[in-house]
Amino acid sequence: MSLYQHARDGNVERLRDAMGSDSAAVRRRAAEFLGEVGDGGEQATVDALLRAATDDEDGEVRGAAVDALDELGDGALEQLLSELTGTTGSEAEWVTARKFARALQADRPELRMAAANALSRLDDASGLSHLVDALDDDDPRVRLRAAQACGTFADARAVPGLTGRLDDEPRVRRAAANALGSIGTDQALGALLDLLDESDESLRRIAAGALGKANNPEPVEPLARALGDESAVVRNAAVYSIIELLSNVPTQQSHAVRDRVVSELKSADDETVVEPLVEILTDGQQSRQRRNAAWILGRVAESGSTLAVEALAEALADDDAQTAQFAATSLKNLGGPIVEDRLLDRIGTEHPEDARAKAVFVLGQVGGQETLNRLEDLTDDESSAVRKRVFSAVSKLRAGGP
């Protein structure tokens, strides 16, 4: 049975047995799983990880054991720090930022790694400067954990140090990029722009996903270029960030940014853009982002895009009035047979009144003879809002269009 299956079944004893494997890869993976499914109150598990963290011949296994003890909680991590420093009992009061910061200067890299992990768990920013110093540690495992810890504080004071780690080894680079994204200031995000051209897909994804936090239009063009990325996850992250960017830019810049976004998105592959926009519209949790998705779909999707039209038609019944209105406007912009067919399906009394009224309004702009025939049957509809829209739409269609 595989380690994954043991972890899935919560078979901690088997995972502890695997810590004695001749394979360093197996020991490392077992340590990672113990951190995920183990119990910090179970001393046998803590002891197995302590032995690995202090005595294993492989540095990656020691690092995984340190992280696992960190995941098990403060008590397990304190035991590790006691073990590594030779202190016992009350002498090991490693619960203050000062003592953890002091441990960042220890000779053993595992102790420095544990200290960096511990500092990230404390609600005390006094340790930040020590973590920034640790970004220059000789051991990349320490630099990795220091970068991760800096990300938990999301403090702009760490930006210069983190930026300096963007040319480090891959894992450290990714941790630094994630931390800069968490900080989210213009300086932090500006450091990520060049990562969109990196060969490492993970770095491109991190950068694309973070740049939507910007408060200026600078990332629009680089993100638009990322829509042509060979990686689907990078392309999706870029679209999400473009939508988020529209929600974040100052009002006085929003019109110019919208025009630029539409221009860039229209030149991109339609499917690449439409799918994530539809996902934002249908599954998004933030109203501003969903409104922007509805608005943009009407300007960048093809009129024959069934995916876009169906999502917009569904949004006519959205709880957010502005999202529903933007959806109606976008359907009007798209027009065409698919729009007409989908809206005719939504004028029945089984649909909400407001959604029916909006569907009738759009049909008055894009419909043909079939629409006219169907709407004439609604002139005595029980809803006054629908009747009002019907009379207006019928008049326009009889006159030959809007």
XYZ file of N, CA and C in Angstrom, residues 19 24 26-36 45-73 76-77 79-81 84 110-111 113-114 117 141 145 171:
168
model
N 9.419 6.080 8.074
C 10.522 6.976 8.408
C 11.827 6.214 8.568
N 15.632 7.938 0.904
C 15.440 9.296 1.416
C 14.131 9.899 0.902
N 11.358 8.319 0.260
C 10.253 7.748 1.037
C 10.187 8.402 2.412
N 11.351 8.573 3.059
C 11.365 9.190 4.389
C 10.845 10.627 4.324
N 11.256 11.344 3.298
C 10.804 12.725 3.158
C 9.291 12.790 2.983
N 8.749 11.925 2.116
C 7.314 11.944 1.862
C 6.544 11.506 3.100
N 7.080 10.534 3.818
C 6.426 10.081 5.049
C 6.368 11.211 6.070
N 7.465 11.972 6.176
C 7.484 13.114 7.099
C 6.432 14.144 6.707
N 6.322 14.420 5.412
C 5.322 15.386 4.947
C 3.916 14.931 5.311
N 3.638 13.646 5.110
C 2.296 13.130 5.426
C 2.030 13.154 6.929
N 3.053 12.871 7.737
C 2.866 12.912 9.182
C 2.506 14.328 9.641
N 3.092 15.309 8.992
C 2.728 16.684 9.326
C 1.285 16.994 8.984
N 0.755 16.327 7.940
C -0.610 16.591 7.497
C -1.650 15.834 8.319
N 4.684 9.997 17.300
C 4.815 10.700 16.023
C 5.817 11.843 16.148
N 5.702 12.604 17.223
C 6.644 13.709 17.449
C 8.067 13.179 17.529
N 8.265 12.076 18.255
C 9.612 11.515 18.415
C 10.191 11.075 17.070
N 9.366 10.437 16.231
C 9.847 9.994 14.921
C 10.309 11.187 14.090
N 9.575 12.258 14.147
C 9.947 13.460 13.390
C 11.140 14.163 14.013
N 11.228 14.150 15.339
C 12.394 14.740 16.003
C 13.666 14.028 15.581
N 13.618 12.688 15.538
C 14.806 11.933 15.127
C 15.198 12.297 13.698
N 14.201 12.410 12.837
C 14.500 12.752 11.446
C 15.051 14.163 11.331
N 14.482 15.084 12.078
C 14.909 16.479 11.988
C 16.324 16.684 12.504
N 16.737 15.858 13.447
C 18.051 16.062 14.064
C 19.136 15.121 13.545
N 18.738 13.916 13.121
C 19.760 12.907 12.825
C 19.776 12.389 11.388
N 18.713 12.631 10.603
C 18.681 12.042 9.274
C 19.852 12.563 8.434
N 20.426 11.677 7.637
C 21.596 12.048 6.848
C 21.248 12.935 5.650
N 19.968 12.975 5.292
C 19.537 13.726 4.111
C 18.935 15.072 4.526
N 19.455 16.143 3.955
C 18.984 17.479 4.313
C 17.521 17.713 3.979
N 17.047 17.140 2.875
C 15.640 17.330 2.498
C 14.719 16.628 3.486
N 15.131 15.486 3.981
C 14.331 14.774 4.985
C 14.302 15.589 6.280
N 15.466 16.113 6.699
C 15.488 16.932 7.911
C 14.573 18.143 7.751
N 14.623 18.767 6.579
C 13.762 19.925 6.342
C 12.294 19.569 6.382
N 11.924 18.433 5.771
C 10.524 18.001 5.778
C 10.058 17.700 7.194
N 10.949 17.120 8.013
C 10.586 16.810 9.397
C 10.387 18.092 10.207
N 11.225 19.090 9.971
C 11.055 20.384 10.646
C 9.689 20.976 10.307
N 9.350 20.977 9.037
C 8.061 21.532 8.612
C 6.903 20.729 9.183
N 7.053 19.407 9.258
C 5.993 18.566 9.800
C 5.767 18.867 11.273
N 6.847 19.023 12.031
C 6.711 19.377 13.447
C 6.026 20.735 13.604
N 6.339 21.635 12.695
C 5.687 22.941 12.712
C 4.177 22.791 12.490
N 3.806 21.919 11.558
C 2.387 21.699 11.281
C 1.676 21.047 12.461
N 2.395 20.258 13.247
C 1.772 19.584 14.387
C 1.482 20.538 15.533
N 2.086 21.723 15.507
C 1.751 22.708 16.533
C 2.947 23.181 17.339
N 5.093 20.646 19.543
C 6.057 19.802 18.837
C 7.261 20.609 18.401
N 7.031 21.832 17.945
C 8.130 22.671 17.499
C 9.029 23.064 18.668
N 9.620 21.256 21.253
C 10.458 20.094 21.555
C 11.643 20.015 20.604
N 11.416 20.345 19.333
C 12.511 20.341 18.373
C 13.558 21.378 18.763
N 13.104 22.563 19.085
C 14.050 23.617 19.455
C 14.821 23.238 20.713
N 17.454 20.601 19.652
C 18.561 21.134 18.869
C 19.480 22.028 19.680
N 18.913 23.463 10.675
C 17.585 22.987 11.049
C 16.968 23.854 12.142
N 17.794 24.350 13.046
C 17.296 25.250 14.081
C 16.868 26.579 13.463
N 15.821 26.955 10.423
C 14.584 26.675 9.695
C 13.395 26.661 10.646
N 13.557 25.980 11.773
C 12.468 25.894 12.747
C 12.115 27.275 13.292
N 10.049 29.158 10.742
C 8.674 28.651 10.765
C 7.918 29.185 11.972
N 17.455 26.227 2.298
C 16.278 25.779 3.037
C 15.830 26.832 4.038
N 12.221 29.186 3.931
C 11.277 29.361 5.036
C 11.212 30.804 5.514
N 12.749 26.911 -5.698
C 11.797 26.928 -4.586
C 11.821 28.248 -3.828
